[in-house]
Amino acid sequence: MLKVLWLLLNIFLILIIFVRVPNNSGLSSFATKSNLLGSPNSAEKTLNKLTWSLIFGYFVLAIKFNLET
């Protein structure tokens, strides 16, 4: 069950990183085209928190799987 959760976390983390725009404007170009994530600042903050939470979860599960073997 944890391996399935880890796989889903990996896929979602890859997708969330691809959503980020690499230039300095961040998500402002995306947020001005659609009101899906609210203002560009709140969208950027939300994606930052989500990304760091997923990275933390990834490392916790990776350490757990490494200690099992």
PDB file of C-alpha atoms in Angstrom:
ATOM      1  CA  MET A   1       0.000   0.000   0.000  1.00  0.00           C
ATOM      2  CA  LEU A   2       2.823   2.430   0.840  1.00  0.00           C
ATOM      3  CA  LYS A   3       4.559   1.663  -2.446  1.00  0.00           C
ATOM      4  CA  VAL A   4       1.415   2.660  -4.354  1.00  0.00           C
ATOM      5  CA  LEU A   5       1.223   5.879  -2.326  1.00  0.00           C
ATOM      6  CA  TRP A   6       4.908   6.526  -3.061  1.00  0.00           C
ATOM      7  CA  LEU A   7       4.348   5.976  -6.789  1.00  0.00           C
ATOM      8  CA  LEU A   8       1.383   8.374  -6.819  1.00  0.00           C
ATOM      9  CA  LEU A   9       3.413  10.915  -4.853  1.00  0.00           C
ATOM     10  CA  ASN A  10       6.219  10.652  -7.427  1.00  0.00           C
ATOM     11  CA  ILE A  11       3.860  11.203 -10.343  1.00  0.00           C
ATOM     12  CA  PHE A  12       2.097  14.125  -8.661  1.00  0.00           C
ATOM     13  CA  LEU A  13       5.419  15.716  -7.706  1.00  0.00           C
ATOM     14  CA  ILE A  14       6.635  15.506 -11.309  1.00  0.00           C
ATOM     15  CA  LEU A  15       3.397  17.069 -12.545  1.00  0.00           C
ATOM     16  CA  ILE A  16       3.474  19.870  -9.985  1.00  0.00           C
ATOM     17  CA  ILE A  17       7.058  20.729 -10.971  1.00  0.00           C
ATOM     18  CA  PHE A  18       6.093  20.816 -14.661  1.00  0.00           C
ATOM     19  CA  VAL A  19       3.247  23.238 -13.884  1.00  0.00           C
ATOM     20  CA  ARG A  20       5.727  25.782 -12.635  1.00  0.00           C
ATOM     21  CA  VAL A  21       6.795  28.315 -15.253  1.00  0.00           C
ATOM     22  CA  PRO A  22      10.605  28.574 -15.471  1.00  0.00           C
ATOM     23  CA  ASN A  23      10.837  32.337 -16.173  1.00  0.00           C
ATOM     24  CA  ASN A  24      10.732  35.086 -13.551  1.00  0.00           C
ATOM     25  CA  SER A  25       7.037  35.835 -13.965  1.00  0.00           C
ATOM     26  CA  GLY A  26       6.127  32.607 -12.205  1.00  0.00           C
ATOM     27  CA  LEU A  27       2.487  31.747 -12.565  1.00  0.00           C
ATOM     28  CA  SER A  28       1.351  35.276 -13.405  1.00  0.00           C
ATOM     29  CA  SER A  29       0.904  34.429 -17.085  1.00  0.00           C
ATOM     30  CA  PHE A  30      -1.132  31.338 -16.210  1.00  0.00           C
ATOM     31  CA  ALA A  31      -3.190  33.058 -13.532  1.00  0.00           C
ATOM     32  CA  THR A  32      -4.107  35.990 -15.768  1.00  0.00           C
ATOM     33  CA  LYS A  33      -5.482  33.615 -18.391  1.00  0.00           C
ATOM     34  CA  SER A  34      -7.584  31.614 -15.957  1.00  0.00           C
ATOM     35  CA  ASN A  35      -8.946  32.345 -12.531  1.00  0.00           C
ATOM     36  CA  LEU A  36      -8.417  28.727 -11.485  1.00  0.00           C
ATOM     37  CA  LEU A  37      -5.769  29.346  -8.806  1.00  0.00           C
ATOM     38  CA  GLY A  38      -6.760  32.853  -7.750  1.00  0.00           C
ATOM     39  CA  SER A  39      -4.183  35.630  -7.760  1.00  0.00           C
ATOM     40  CA  PRO A  40      -0.641  34.909  -8.967  1.00  0.00           C
ATOM     41  CA  ASN A  41       0.814  35.455  -5.481  1.00  0.00           C
ATOM     42  CA  SER A  42      -1.577  33.055  -3.769  1.00  0.00           C
ATOM     43  CA  ALA A  43      -1.115  30.497  -6.546  1.00  0.00           C
ATOM     44  CA  GLU A  44       2.662  30.694  -6.191  1.00  0.00           C
ATOM     45  CA  LYS A  45       2.488  30.354  -2.400  1.00  0.00           C
ATOM     46  CA  THR A  46       0.086  27.409  -2.643  1.00  0.00           C
ATOM     47  CA  LEU A  47       2.273  25.608  -5.174  1.00  0.00           C
ATOM     48  CA  ASN A  48       5.373  26.255  -3.051  1.00  0.00           C
ATOM     49  CA  LYS A  49       3.721  24.767   0.039  1.00  0.00           C
ATOM     50  CA  LEU A  50       2.376  21.814  -1.927  1.00  0.00           C
ATOM     51  CA  THR A  51       5.740  21.162  -3.575  1.00  0.00           C
ATOM     52  CA  TRP A  52       7.654  21.257  -0.283  1.00  0.00           C
ATOM     53  CA  SER A  53       5.065  19.031   1.397  1.00  0.00           C
ATOM     54  CA  LEU A  54       5.350  16.458  -1.382  1.00  0.00           C
ATOM     55  CA  ILE A  55       9.155  16.582  -1.270  1.00  0.00           C
ATOM     56  CA  PHE A  56       9.070  16.026   2.496  1.00  0.00           C
ATOM     57  CA  GLY A  57       6.670  13.087   2.062  1.00  0.00           C
ATOM     58  CA  TYR A  58       8.875  11.644  -0.664  1.00  0.00           C
ATOM     59  CA  PHE A  59      11.944  11.714   1.580  1.00  0.00           C
ATOM     60  CA  VAL A  60      10.073  10.232   4.547  1.00  0.00           C
ATOM     61  CA  LEU A  61       8.827   7.314   2.457  1.00  0.00           C
ATOM     62  CA  ALA A  62      12.221   6.856   0.767  1.00  0.00           C
ATOM     63  CA  ILE A  63      13.944   6.648   4.154  1.00  0.00           C
ATOM     64  CA  LYS A  64      11.298   4.223   5.430  1.00  0.00           C
ATOM     65  CA  PHE A  65      11.737   1.953   2.403  1.00  0.00           C
ATOM     66  CA  ASN A  66      15.506   2.116   2.751  1.00  0.00           C
ATOM     67  CA  LEU A  67      15.395   1.090   6.426  1.00  0.00           C
ATOM     68  CA  GLU A  68      13.119  -1.898   5.713  1.00  0.00           C
ATOM     69  CA  THR A  69      15.704  -3.739   3.647  1.00  0.00           C
TER      70      THR A  69
END
